[in-house]
Each structure stands twice: as C-alpha cells, then as structure tokens.
Short mmCIF file of C-alpha atoms in Angstrom, two decimals:
data_model
loop_
_atom_site.label_atom_id
_atom_site.label_comp_id
_atom_site.label_asym_id
_atom_site.label_seq_id
_atom_site.Cartn_x
_atom_site.Cartn_y
_atom_site.Cartn_z
CA MET H 221 0.00 0.00 0.00
CA THR H 222 1.63 3.27 -1.10
CA PRO H 223 1.54 5.89 1.64
CA GLY H 224 -0.22 9.08 0.63
CA THR H 225 -2.78 7.52 -1.67
CA THR H 226 -6.42 8.03 -0.88
CA TYR H 227 -6.84 4.34 -0.18
CA ALA H 228 -3.95 4.30 2.28
CA ALA H 229 -5.22 7.42 4.02
CA CYS H 230 -8.70 5.94 4.43
CA ALA H 231 -7.31 2.65 5.76
CA ALA H 232 -5.00 4.47 8.17
CA LEU H 233 -7.81 6.68 9.46
CA LEU H 234 -10.12 3.71 9.95
CA ARG H 235 -7.37 1.80 11.78
CA ARG H 236 -6.62 4.82 13.97
CA ASP H 237 -10.26 5.34 14.94
CA LEU H 238 -10.77 1.67 15.72
CA THR H 239 -7.57 1.58 17.77
CA LEU H 240 -8.63 4.67 19.70
CA ALA H 241 -12.03 3.12 20.37
CA TRP H 242 -10.41 -0.13 21.49
CA ARG H 243 -8.20 1.77 23.95
CA ARG H 244 -11.37 3.06 25.59
CA ARG H 245 -13.33 -0.17 25.59
CA GLY H 246 -15.57 1.05 28.38
CA ASP H 247 -17.08 3.66 26.08
CA ILE H 248 -18.14 0.97 23.61
CA ALA H 249 -20.07 -0.82 26.35
CA MET H 250 -21.99 2.31 27.34
CA PRO H 251 -24.66 2.33 24.58
CA VAL H 252 -25.22 -1.41 25.13
CA LEU H 253 -25.65 -0.96 28.88
CA TYR H 254 -27.99 1.97 28.24
CA ALA H 255 -30.11 -0.12 25.86
CA VAL H 256 -30.31 -3.03 28.33
CA ILE H 257 -31.34 -0.79 31.22
CA VAL H 258 -33.99 1.08 29.24
CA THR H 259 -35.39 -2.22 27.97
CA THR H 260 -35.80 -3.54 31.50
CA LEU H 261 -37.76 -0.41 32.41
CA PHE H 262 -40.56 -1.21 29.95
CA PRO H 263 -41.93 -4.33 31.67
CA PHE H 264 -41.87 -2.43 34.96
CA ALA H 265 -43.63 0.56 33.46
CA ILE H 266 -46.37 -1.11 31.44
CA GLY H 267 -46.70 -4.48 33.14
CA PRO H 268 -45.24 -7.89 32.33
CA GLU H 269 -48.03 -9.52 30.24
CA PRO H 270 -46.25 -11.38 27.39
CA ALA H 271 -48.93 -10.56 24.78
CA LEU H 272 -48.66 -6.83 25.42
CA LEU H 273 -44.86 -6.91 25.43
CA ALA H 274 -44.71 -8.92 22.19
CA ARG H 275 -47.03 -6.36 20.59
CA ILE H 276 -44.68 -3.44 21.33
CA ALA H 277 -41.30 -5.25 21.33
CA GLY H 278 -40.24 -4.30 17.81
CA GLY H 279 -41.00 -0.61 18.09
CA VAL H 280 -39.48 -0.36 21.55
CA VAL H 281 -36.22 -1.97 20.41
CA PHE H 282 -35.94 0.42 17.45
CA VAL H 283 -36.58 3.49 19.56
CA ILE H 284 -34.07 2.33 22.19
CA VAL H 285 -31.41 1.69 19.55
CA LEU H 286 -32.12 5.12 18.05
CA LEU H 287 -31.70 6.80 21.45
CA ALA H 288 -28.52 4.85 22.21
CA ILE H 289 -27.04 5.95 18.87
CA LEU H 290 -28.11 9.53 19.59
CA LEU H 291 -26.23 9.47 22.91
CA SER H 292 -23.07 8.04 21.35
CA LEU H 293 -23.11 10.47 18.41
CA ASP H 294 -22.14 13.48 20.46
CA HIS H 295 -18.46 12.55 20.67
CA LEU H 296 -18.15 11.51 17.02
CA PHE H 297 -16.07 14.55 16.07
CA ARG H 298 -15.55 16.21 19.46
CA GLY H 299 -12.22 14.61 20.31
CA ASP H 300 -10.79 15.36 16.87
CA ILE H 301 -11.91 18.97 17.01
CA GLU H 302 -10.50 19.48 20.50
CA ASP H 303 -7.04 18.07 19.78
CA GLY H 304 -6.75 19.70 16.36
CA SER H 305 -6.68 16.58 14.20
CA MET H 306 -9.89 17.71 12.45
CA GLU H 307 -8.01 20.68 11.00
CA LEU H 308 -5.34 18.31 9.71
CA LEU H 309 -8.00 16.12 8.10
CA MET H 310 -9.48 19.17 6.41
CA LEU H 311 -6.08 20.24 5.13
CA ALA H 312 -5.24 16.74 3.86
CA PRO H 313 -5.02 16.36 0.08
CA GLN H 314 -7.52 13.48 0.19
CA PRO H 315 -11.23 14.35 -0.17
CA LEU H 316 -12.67 15.25 3.21
CA ALA H 317 -15.94 13.47 2.41
CA LEU H 318 -14.14 10.12 2.11
CA LEU H 319 -12.17 10.64 5.31
CA VAL H 320 -15.32 11.66 7.18
CA GLY H 321 -17.04 8.60 5.72
CA MET H 322 -14.30 6.44 7.26
CA LYS H 323 -14.87 8.10 10.62
CA ILE H 324 -18.60 7.40 10.35
CA LEU H 325 -17.85 3.78 9.40
CA ALA H 326 -15.57 3.40 12.43
CA HIS H 327 -18.25 4.94 14.62
CA TRP H 328 -20.88 2.57 13.23
CA ILE H 329 -18.63 -0.42 13.93
CA THR H 330 -17.93 0.64 17.49
CA SER H 331 -21.34 1.95 18.51
CA SER H 332 -23.98 0.21 16.40
CA LEU H 333 -22.60 -3.28 15.83
CA PRO H 334 -22.62 -4.09 19.57
CA LEU H 335 -26.21 -2.83 19.69
CA ILE H 336 -27.20 -5.08 16.79
CA VAL H 337 -25.61 -8.02 18.59
CA VAL H 338 -27.60 -7.45 21.77
CA ALA H 339 -30.82 -6.39 20.03
CA PRO H 340 -32.14 -9.98 19.62
CA VAL H 341 -31.52 -10.54 23.33
CA LEU H 342 -33.42 -7.37 24.20
CA ALA H 343 -36.22 -8.34 21.82
CA SER H 344 -36.52 -11.78 23.37
CA MET H 345 -36.63 -10.18 26.83
CA LEU H 346 -39.69 -8.38 25.47
CA LYS H 347 -41.11 -11.69 24.12
CA LEU H 348 -40.67 -10.94 20.43
CA PRO H 349 -41.56 -14.18 18.57
CA PRO H 350 -38.40 -15.97 17.29
CA GLU H 351 -39.58 -16.05 13.67
CA ALA H 352 -39.44 -12.23 13.58
CA MET H 353 -35.81 -12.14 14.78
CA PRO H 354 -34.14 -12.31 11.34
CA VAL H 355 -36.25 -9.39 10.14
CA LEU H 356 -35.26 -7.43 13.24
CA VAL H 357 -31.56 -7.99 12.53
CA ILE H 358 -31.91 -7.17 8.82
CA ALA H 359 -33.86 -4.00 9.59
CA LEU H 360 -31.26 -2.96 12.16
CA LEU H 361 -28.38 -3.68 9.77
CA LEU H 362 -29.96 -1.30 7.26
CA SER H 363 -31.33 1.35 9.62
CA THR H 364 -28.39 1.85 12.02
CA PRO H 365 -25.93 2.99 9.30
CA LEU H 366 -28.66 5.26 7.99
CA LEU H 367 -29.12 6.78 11.46
CA CYS H 368 -25.35 7.15 11.92
CA LEU H 369 -24.98 8.89 8.54
CA LEU H 370 -27.90 11.26 9.20
CA GLY H 371 -26.68 11.89 12.72
CA ALA H 372 -23.13 12.60 11.58
CA VAL H 373 -24.36 15.46 9.35
CA LEU H 374 -26.19 17.05 12.27
CA VAL H 375 -23.34 16.47 14.73
CA ALA H 376 -21.06 18.21 12.24
CA LEU H 377 -23.46 21.17 12.19
CA THR H 378 -23.42 21.52 15.98
CA ALA H 379 -19.64 20.99 16.16
CA GLY H 380 -19.06 24.74 16.30
CA SER H 381 -21.60 25.46 19.03
CA ARG H 382 -21.05 24.81 22.69
CA ARG H 383 -24.42 23.46 23.86
CA SER H 384 -25.29 20.61 21.58
CA GLY H 385 -26.69 17.64 23.51
CA MET H 386 -30.41 18.37 23.60
CA LEU H 387 -30.23 20.39 20.40
CA LEU H 388 -28.91 17.34 18.58
CA ALA H 389 -31.96 15.36 19.74
CA LEU H 390 -34.29 18.13 18.60
CA MET H 391 -32.71 18.18 15.15
CA LEU H 392 -32.11 14.48 14.60
CA LEU H 393 -35.28 12.83 15.91
CA PRO H 394 -37.73 14.48 13.45
CA LEU H 395 -35.53 13.40 10.54
CA CYS H 396 -35.44 9.84 11.88
CA VAL H 397 -39.21 9.41 11.75
CA PRO H 398 -39.26 7.73 8.28
CA VAL H 399 -36.48 5.32 9.31
CA VAL H 400 -38.40 4.26 12.41
CA ILE H 401 -41.64 3.93 10.44
CA PHE H 402 -40.13 1.63 7.82
CA ALA H 403 -38.02 -0.44 10.23
CA ALA H 404 -40.85 -0.98 12.70
CA GLY H 405 -43.29 -1.50 9.81
CA ALA H 406 -41.19 -4.37 8.43
CA LEU H 407 -41.04 -5.97 11.85
CA ALA H 408 -44.77 -5.58 12.46
CA ALA H 409 -45.51 -7.15 9.07
CA ALA H 410 -43.18 -10.06 9.84
CA GLN H 411 -44.90 -10.59 13.20
CA GLU H 412 -48.27 -10.85 11.49
CA GLY H 413 -46.95 -13.16 8.79
CA LEU H 414 -47.31 -10.56 6.03
CA PRO H 415 -44.67 -9.82 3.36
CA TRP H 416 -42.06 -7.48 4.83
CA VAL H 417 -39.73 -6.94 1.88
CA ALA H 418 -41.17 -3.59 0.71
CA PRO H 419 -40.28 -1.52 3.82
CA ILE H 420 -36.87 -3.21 3.94
CA ALA H 421 -36.34 -2.19 0.32
CA TRP H 422 -37.27 1.40 1.25
CA LEU H 423 -34.67 1.30 4.03
CA GLY H 424 -32.11 -0.01 1.56
CA ALA H 425 -32.93 2.76 -0.89
CA GLY H 426 -32.59 5.35 1.87
CA LEU H 427 -29.26 3.85 2.92
CA ALA H 428 -27.94 3.89 -0.65
CA MET H 429 -28.85 7.56 -0.97
CA ALA H 430 -27.40 8.46 2.43
CA LEU H 431 -24.15 6.60 1.69
CA VAL H 432 -23.59 8.86 -1.29
CA LEU H 433 -24.92 12.17 0.02
CA ALA H 434 -24.33 12.14 3.78
CA PRO H 435 -20.48 12.13 3.75
CA LEU H 436 -20.53 15.05 1.28
CA ALA H 437 -23.04 16.93 3.41
CA CYS H 438 -21.09 16.07 6.54
CA ALA H 439 -17.87 17.41 5.07
CA ALA H 440 -19.60 20.63 4.00
CA ALA H 441 -21.14 21.01 7.47
CA LEU H 442 -17.78 20.49 9.14
CA ARG H 443 -16.27 23.20 6.97
CA ILE H 444 -19.06 25.55 8.08
CA ALA H 445 -18.57 24.63 11.74
CA MET H 446 -14.79 24.99 11.71
CA ASP H 447 -14.82 28.21 9.70
CA THR H 448 -14.13 30.79 12.38
CA MET F 92 -33.49 45.03 -21.92
CA ALA F 93 -32.36 47.43 -19.26
CA ASN F 94 -30.04 46.04 -16.63
CA TRP F 95 -31.59 47.93 -13.75
CA VAL F 96 -33.31 44.77 -12.44
CA PRO F 97 -30.10 42.80 -11.74
CA LEU F 98 -28.48 46.00 -10.54
CA TRP F 99 -31.33 46.68 -8.13
CA LEU F 100 -31.29 43.08 -6.86
CA HIS F 101 -27.57 43.38 -6.37
CA ARG F 102 -27.91 46.57 -4.37
CA LEU F 103 -30.66 44.95 -2.29
CA GLY F 104 -28.05 42.54 -0.97
CA SER F 105 -26.51 45.39 1.00
CA PRO F 106 -27.88 45.59 4.57
CA PRO F 107 -28.60 49.36 4.70
CA VAL F 108 -30.39 49.29 1.35
CA PHE F 109 -32.44 46.26 2.35
CA TYR F 110 -33.19 47.89 5.70
CA ARG F 111 -34.67 50.93 3.97
CA PHE F 112 -36.49 48.84 1.36
CA ALA F 113 -38.02 46.59 4.06
CA GLY F 114 -39.01 49.64 6.08
CA ALA F 115 -40.82 51.09 3.08
CA VAL F 116 -42.64 47.87 2.15
CA ARG F 117 -43.57 46.69 5.65
CA PRO F 118 -46.45 49.11 6.48
CA TRP F 119 -48.06 48.49 3.07
CA ALA F 120 -47.80 44.74 3.50
CA PHE F 121 -49.27 44.93 7.00
CA GLY F 122 -52.10 47.13 5.79
CA LEU F 123 -52.84 44.87 2.84
CA ALA F 124 -52.77 41.82 5.12
CA LEU F 125 -55.28 43.44 7.50
CA LEU F 126 -57.56 44.57 4.67
CA LEU F 127 -57.53 41.25 2.80
CA GLY F 128 -57.86 39.34 6.07
CA ALA F 129 -60.93 41.37 7.08
CA VAL F 130 -62.54 40.88 3.65
CA ALA F 131 -61.78 37.16 3.71
CA LEU F 132 -63.15 36.74 7.23
CA TYR F 133 -66.34 38.61 6.29
CA GLY F 134 -66.72 36.50 3.17
CA GLY F 135 -65.94 33.28 4.99
CA LEU F 136 -67.80 33.78 8.25
CA VAL F 137 -70.83 35.78 7.06
CA LEU F 138 -71.40 35.48 3.31
CA ALA F 139 -70.42 31.84 2.67
CA PRO F 140 -73.23 29.30 3.21
CA ALA F 141 -73.04 26.57 5.83
CA ASP F 142 -71.63 23.24 4.66
CA TYR F 143 -74.25 20.56 3.91
CA GLN F 144 -72.30 18.00 5.93
CA GLN F 145 -70.32 19.91 8.54
CA GLY F 146 -72.64 22.84 9.23
CA ASP F 147 -70.96 25.96 10.53
CA ALA F 148 -68.02 24.11 12.06
CA TYR F 149 -66.27 23.95 8.70
CA ARG F 150 -65.68 27.71 8.80
CA ILE F 151 -62.40 27.19 10.63
CA ILE F 152 -61.11 26.15 7.21
CA PHE F 153 -60.58 29.85 6.46
CA ILE F 154 -57.88 29.93 9.13
CA HIS F 155 -56.69 26.35 9.03
CA VAL F 156 -56.03 25.81 5.33
CA PRO F 157 -54.25 29.12 4.59
CA SER F 158 -52.03 28.52 7.64
CA ALA F 159 -51.22 25.02 6.41
CA TRP F 160 -50.35 26.39 2.98
CA MET F 161 -48.14 29.01 4.57
CA SER F 162 -46.36 26.48 6.79
CA LEU F 163 -45.13 24.76 3.62
CA PHE F 164 -44.72 27.92 1.53
CA ILE F 165 -42.50 29.55 4.16
CA TYR F 166 -40.40 26.43 4.39
CA GLY F 167 -39.94 26.56 0.63
CA ALA F 168 -39.05 30.26 0.70
CA MET F 169 -36.68 29.62 3.59
CA ALA F 170 -35.00 26.76 1.70
CA VAL F 171 -34.48 28.97 -1.36
CA ALA F 172 -33.02 31.77 0.79
CA ALA F 173 -30.85 29.27 2.67
CA PHE F 174 -29.53 27.87 -0.59
CA ILE F 175 -28.71 31.34 -1.90
CA GLY F 176 -27.07 32.22 1.40
CA LEU F 177 -24.95 29.07 1.45
CA VAL F 178 -23.86 29.17 -2.18
CA TRP F 179 -23.29 32.89 -2.74
CA ARG F 180 -22.62 33.86 0.89
CA ILE F 181 -25.16 36.69 0.73
CA LYS F 182 -25.78 37.93 4.24
CA ILE F 183 -29.31 39.18 3.57
CA ALA F 184 -30.33 35.75 2.25
CA GLU F 185 -29.08 34.13 5.45
CA VAL F 186 -30.96 36.62 7.60
CA VAL F 187 -34.14 36.17 5.54
CA ALA F 188 -33.90 32.38 5.89
CA MET F 189 -33.36 32.53 9.64
CA GLU F 190 -36.06 35.11 10.30
CA SER F 191 -38.55 33.11 8.20
CA ALA F 192 -38.28 30.18 10.59
CA PRO F 193 -40.19 31.67 13.58
CA VAL F 194 -42.98 32.91 11.27
CA GLY F 195 -43.22 29.48 9.66
CA ALA F 196 -43.21 27.78 13.04
CA ALA F 197 -46.05 30.07 14.16
CA PHE F 198 -48.16 29.18 11.11
CA THR F 199 -47.43 25.48 11.67
CA LEU F 200 -48.56 25.80 15.28
CA ILE F 201 -51.74 27.62 14.19
CA THR F 202 -52.40 24.83 11.69
CA LEU F 203 -52.03 22.17 14.35
CA VAL F 204 -54.17 24.00 16.91
CA THR F 205 -57.00 24.91 14.53
CA GLY F 206 -56.84 21.41 13.07
CA SER F 207 -57.33 19.88 16.47
CA LEU F 208 -60.18 22.33 17.22
CA TRP F 209 -61.78 21.25 13.93
CA GLY F 210 -61.03 17.59 14.55
CA LYS F 211 -62.89 17.46 17.87
CA PRO F 212 -66.42 18.04 16.45
CA MET F 213 -65.78 16.32 13.10
CA TRP F 214 -63.75 13.26 14.04
CA GLY F 215 -64.53 13.14 17.76
CA THR F 216 -60.90 13.46 18.75
CA TRP F 217 -58.39 16.25 19.31
CA TRP F 218 -55.49 14.31 17.93
CA THR F 219 -55.00 11.16 15.92
CA TRP F 220 -51.85 9.57 14.52
CA ASP F 221 -52.85 10.35 10.97
CA ALA F 222 -50.20 10.78 8.27
CA ARG F 223 -50.84 14.45 7.61
CA LEU F 224 -51.12 15.44 11.25
CA THR F 225 -47.96 13.59 12.15
CA SER F 226 -45.94 14.99 9.26
CA GLU F 227 -47.12 18.52 10.10
CA LEU F 228 -45.99 17.96 13.70
CA VAL F 229 -42.61 16.79 12.43
CA LEU F 230 -42.46 19.98 10.35
CA LEU F 231 -42.96 22.00 13.54
CA PHE F 232 -40.11 20.09 15.21
CA ILE F 233 -37.85 20.78 12.23
CA TYR F 234 -38.68 24.51 12.45
CA LEU F 235 -37.85 24.44 16.17
CA GLY F 236 -34.57 22.61 15.49
CA ILE F 237 -33.59 25.27 12.95
CA ILE F 238 -34.39 28.09 15.38
CA GLY F 239 -32.50 26.29 18.15
CA LEU F 240 -29.43 25.69 16.02
CA TYR F 241 -29.35 29.32 14.85
CA HIS F 242 -29.35 30.60 18.41
CA SER F 243 -26.82 28.09 19.78
CA PHE F 244 -23.85 29.77 18.09
CA GLU F 245 -21.89 32.69 19.47
CA ASP F 246 -21.26 33.95 15.97
CA ARG F 247 -24.50 34.84 14.16
CA ARG F 248 -23.27 34.22 10.64
CA GLN F 249 -21.80 30.86 11.55
CA GLY F 250 -25.07 29.91 13.21
CA ALA F 251 -27.00 31.10 10.19
CA ARG F 252 -24.88 28.99 7.83
CA ALA F 253 -25.18 25.87 9.99
CA ALA F 254 -28.95 26.34 10.36
CA ALA F 255 -29.31 27.06 6.64
CA PHE F 256 -27.69 23.70 6.02
CA LEU F 257 -30.23 22.08 8.34
CA VAL F 258 -33.00 23.81 6.37
CA LEU F 259 -31.84 22.05 3.21
CA VAL F 260 -31.51 18.69 4.97
CA GLY F 261 -34.99 19.04 6.46
CA ALA F 262 -36.52 19.99 3.12
CA VAL F 263 -37.20 16.30 2.41
CA ASN F 264 -40.17 16.57 4.76
CA VAL F 265 -42.03 19.19 2.71
CA PRO F 266 -43.14 16.89 -0.15
CA ILE F 267 -44.07 14.27 2.46
CA VAL F 268 -46.45 16.72 4.17
CA HIS F 269 -47.82 17.93 0.86
CA PHE F 270 -48.59 14.52 -0.61
CA SER F 271 -49.41 12.69 2.60
CA VAL F 272 -53.17 12.87 1.98
CA ASN F 273 -52.74 11.36 -1.47
CA TRP F 274 -50.20 8.70 -0.48
CA TRP F 275 -51.87 7.43 2.69
CA ASN F 276 -55.62 7.17 2.88
CA THR F 277 -56.23 8.09 6.47
CA LEU F 278 -58.69 10.21 8.40
CA HIS F 279 -57.69 13.59 6.96
CA GLN F 280 -59.77 14.66 3.97
CA GLY F 281 -58.14 14.95 0.56
CA SER F 282 -57.26 18.27 -1.01
CA THR F 283 -60.19 20.15 -2.50
CA VAL F 284 -58.49 23.14 -4.07
CA ARG F 285 -56.68 22.46 -7.31
CA LEU F 286 -54.11 24.58 -9.06
CA LEU F 287 -54.96 22.89 -12.37
CA GLY F 288 -58.52 21.99 -13.24
CA PRO F 289 -61.69 22.73 -11.29
CA SER F 290 -61.61 22.79 -7.48
CA HIS F 291 -63.95 20.54 -5.52
CA ILE F 292 -65.30 23.41 -3.50
CA GLU F 293 -68.16 25.85 -3.91
CA ALA F 294 -67.10 29.20 -5.43
CA SER F 295 -68.65 31.16 -2.51
CA MET F 296 -66.34 29.25 -0.18
CA LEU F 297 -63.35 29.34 -2.51
CA TRP F 298 -62.90 33.09 -2.88
CA PRO F 299 -62.61 33.85 0.86
CA LEU F 300 -60.12 31.00 1.08
CA LEU F 301 -57.96 32.42 -1.70
CA THR F 302 -58.28 35.95 -0.30
CA MET F 303 -57.15 34.68 3.08
CA MET F 304 -54.24 33.00 1.37
CA ALA F 305 -53.20 36.35 -0.13
CA ALA F 306 -53.63 37.96 3.31
CA THR F 307 -51.36 35.42 4.99
CA LYS F 308 -48.76 35.91 2.27
CA CYS F 309 -48.82 39.68 2.87
CA TYR F 310 -48.60 39.07 6.60
CA TYR F 311 -45.58 36.84 6.06
CA VAL F 312 -43.82 39.52 4.02
CA ALA F 313 -44.61 42.21 6.59
CA SER F 314 -43.63 40.11 9.58
CA LEU F 315 -40.49 38.85 7.87
CA PHE F 316 -39.36 42.36 6.94
CA ALA F 317 -39.96 43.62 10.47
CA ARG F 318 -37.92 40.74 11.86
CA VAL F 319 -35.14 41.18 9.30
CA ARG F 320 -34.88 44.87 10.20
CA ALA F 321 -34.51 44.01 13.88
CA ASP F 322 -31.96 41.30 13.11
CA LEU F 323 -29.92 43.64 10.90
CA ILE F 324 -29.85 46.32 13.59
CA ALA F 325 -28.69 43.74 16.12
CA SER F 326 -26.03 42.09 13.98
CA GLU F 327 -24.72 45.26 12.32
CA GLY F 328 -24.71 47.21 15.59
CA GLY F 329 -21.15 48.44 15.16
CA LYS F 330 -21.55 49.71 11.60
CA ALA F 331 -21.76 53.35 10.64
CA TRP F 332 -25.19 53.15 8.98
CA VAL F 333 -26.77 51.78 12.16
CA ARG F 334 -25.16 54.54 14.18
CA ASP F 335 -26.52 57.09 11.73
CA ILE F 336 -30.04 55.72 12.17
CA ALA F 337 -29.70 55.56 15.95
CA LEU F 338 -28.48 59.15 16.12
CA GLY F 339 -31.15 60.32 13.71
CA GLN F 340 -28.68 61.55 11.14
CA PRO F 341 -30.28 62.76 7.93
CA GLY F 342 -29.61 60.91 4.69
CA ASN F 343 -29.83 57.37 5.98
CA ASP F 344 -32.84 57.61 8.21
CA THR F 345 -36.25 56.57 6.92
CA ALA F 346 -38.00 55.55 10.15
#
C-alpha cells in the first residue's frame, strides 16, 4: 500500500479510529448498557403480560437503539476537534468526504454493531416471537448505518456550538421518523406473517442515498462549523 | 433590456439598502394583510353558506387551510433563501432564511391547533396519529430545530450557515407533508383546491379562502421584513449606517 494515496489514508484513518475506540473499551459498552437498562424499564412501566410486550417489542427496540445511537453520536467529532486533528484532516489532500465517511464507518462499527448483537436478546426479553428475529436484525443492519450517517451530518453542524446535547436530539429525531416507520413496519408485518420486503427495500434505498450524500453533506457542514 | 433589475437586486443585498427597502414595504404589507384578512373573514364567516355536511363548524377552514399552505410555503421560501445564502454567501439571504423560521413555526402551530379544534367536532378526537397530522408535527419540530441551532452559536453568521444547512436537509419533509393525503388514505380529507382543473369546493367558499391565502402571504412579508430589520440592527450594531439611524442623522434615516 503506497503511503499518501487516498486508499492508504482511508485505511489508516479507519485503523486509527478503531484503535482509539479499542483503547477506551468502556465507552463501547456504554450504549449497550444503556439499551439493556432502558429495555428492563418497559416491563416495569407497562406491566409484564407477554402478549402486550410482544405487541410493542419491535417498536421499543428500534426506539431504544435510536436513542442509544443519539447518545453516542455526540463525541463523534468532538475529540478530533478538540485536539486539532480535524483541521489536519481538512487540510489533507484526500477528499474530506471520504475521510469523514471512514470516521462514520468506524463509529458505526464501534457503537452500532454491539447494539445489533444485543438487540435480539433485548427483543426476546420483550417476548418478540423468534420467527421475527431475522427481520429485526436485517432491519437494524440497514437502519443503524442510515441513522449514523444522518446523525453525523447534524453532529457536524453543531460541532461549532457549545451546547449541543439536547439540540442534537431536537434536530435528529424528526428526521429519523421515516427510518423508524419503515423499520418498525417491516417488523410488524413479519410478526403478522405478512410480506415485509417492501419496507426493507425502502430502508435499503434510503441507505444507498445516504451513503452517497451524507459524507458530502457532513464534510460541508464540518467546513461551516470549523470556519471561524 | 435594461439592466436595472439585476443592478437593483444586487444593491438589495446590501444591509442598509435592504433595511430601507423593508421599512418602506412593511407598512403596506401589514395594511394589505389586514384589509384582505378582514374581507376574507367577512366573506368566509358571514357570506359563505353553511356546509351541507359539517354545518358551521367547517368555517375554521378559512384559518386552518391558509395557515397550512403558509407552513409549507414559508419552508420553501426559507429553503431557497438558505440555498442562496450558502452558495453565494449573501448575508441578507441568510438573515431572511433565519427570520422566516419563527414565522413558519407560528403558522405550523396555528395549523395544528386549529386542526385539532376542527377535529374534535368532526372526528370526535383532538389528535390522531394520521399521516398528515404527524408529518405537520414533524415539520414543527424541524422549524424548532432550525431556530434552536441558529441561536446556539456565538457567531451569528456561523449559526446562520449551519442552520441554513439544516434547512436544506430538512426539506425532504415538505413533499411528504404535501402529498401525505394522497399517499396514505387516512382520516384527513383529501385536497379540494386544485391549481390545475376545477376545485372541488363551492365558489362562494373558494374566494374567501384564496383571499385569506393572499392575506397570509402579505402578513408573512410584513412580519419577515420587520424581523429582518430588527436582526440587521442587532447584527450590524457596530456599523456606521446603524449609528446614523440611531443618532437620527439625515440621509440614511427613513423611520
């Protein structure tokens, strides 16, 4: 691999971000712990009847995963902006959109993959029928990168402002409504034995569009935020 | 063709010129909005006949539907201004985009409130998770996010650029709101007023509706210009032209 090529730069950035995340393994566990704890609250709050829980399991899991991703998004660029490496990335000869895309990929691997792994466990705690499990995993595999990409654009927008936590929720959650509708819709259809491919295809289409547009938008937003 | 139009538009991009222009237009727009609004309310509440199905309760349409149109129209106007501001870095366009947001949010809120007042007698419920209601609520949240982002920055222009970007990202919701009644057949009635072809509404009910639409447009212009003037004074506080106005110097003052 020749140093200095775009490919090498992307690989190096991905390796760096994954190494940094691995050095702080506790942070990776946080979204998972959050999701587990919030899931256990539901049976306490609405009662433990299996029929009721099975009815809401899919939607609850999607909303919990969405909130866990929202919480983890805040430090997506924060460390890099604070220690100055974001400026170096922006000055690099490689396209910023690609480099930012690598950062989003690393973030998805460290924050969303663990959630996808535990999601079937959470869903079975809420009595989701086993035959709906594959649909849950497929829907999560398509919707979590979509949420990360959308979220990254908005995190980049708030990167220049000091209070961003609640603001991020206010900006991101309305835009996530279609993702939640399609993901939960696929799961609900699967639970009732109806065809569930159409909403999954919509999620895939959304993901394909976001994969192309979101890194570009994210790079533009970062340039706005860092332009002082 | 004379080139005074592009020249004039170019000059309008300068804050003091726009300040004076907005100051001159604003009273006329307010007056026109009041006049048209009064005519439309008289036509809608007094002259128009009662609906054969909904009785007199339908009359809230004269507030509800123009507000709903404006909630989308203002978003569109804001998106255009945001795009111009982002691409050509024109300060006035950024200010116009950001000051449109509170007006649009207000119209969205009015739409939701009057809709729920209308929904109670007609559907028997204040709120239902219907596609159009939900997407309109999401539109309100997007407006609030834009306003919040704009005000979270120390530097106004940086905040305006970031929020303008959010305006463009959130623009995907506008077609969803607009077509939601056609795409999903839920409780909300379909559209009755058509741009092309005949409308499915009685002419005596249609003209107050269209007059009210013109009134809300005038109100938007007036309210926007008043807000833009205030924003310009605040953000250009250190500039000479603001000082001239504040001190009542002749030449720049229009009051």
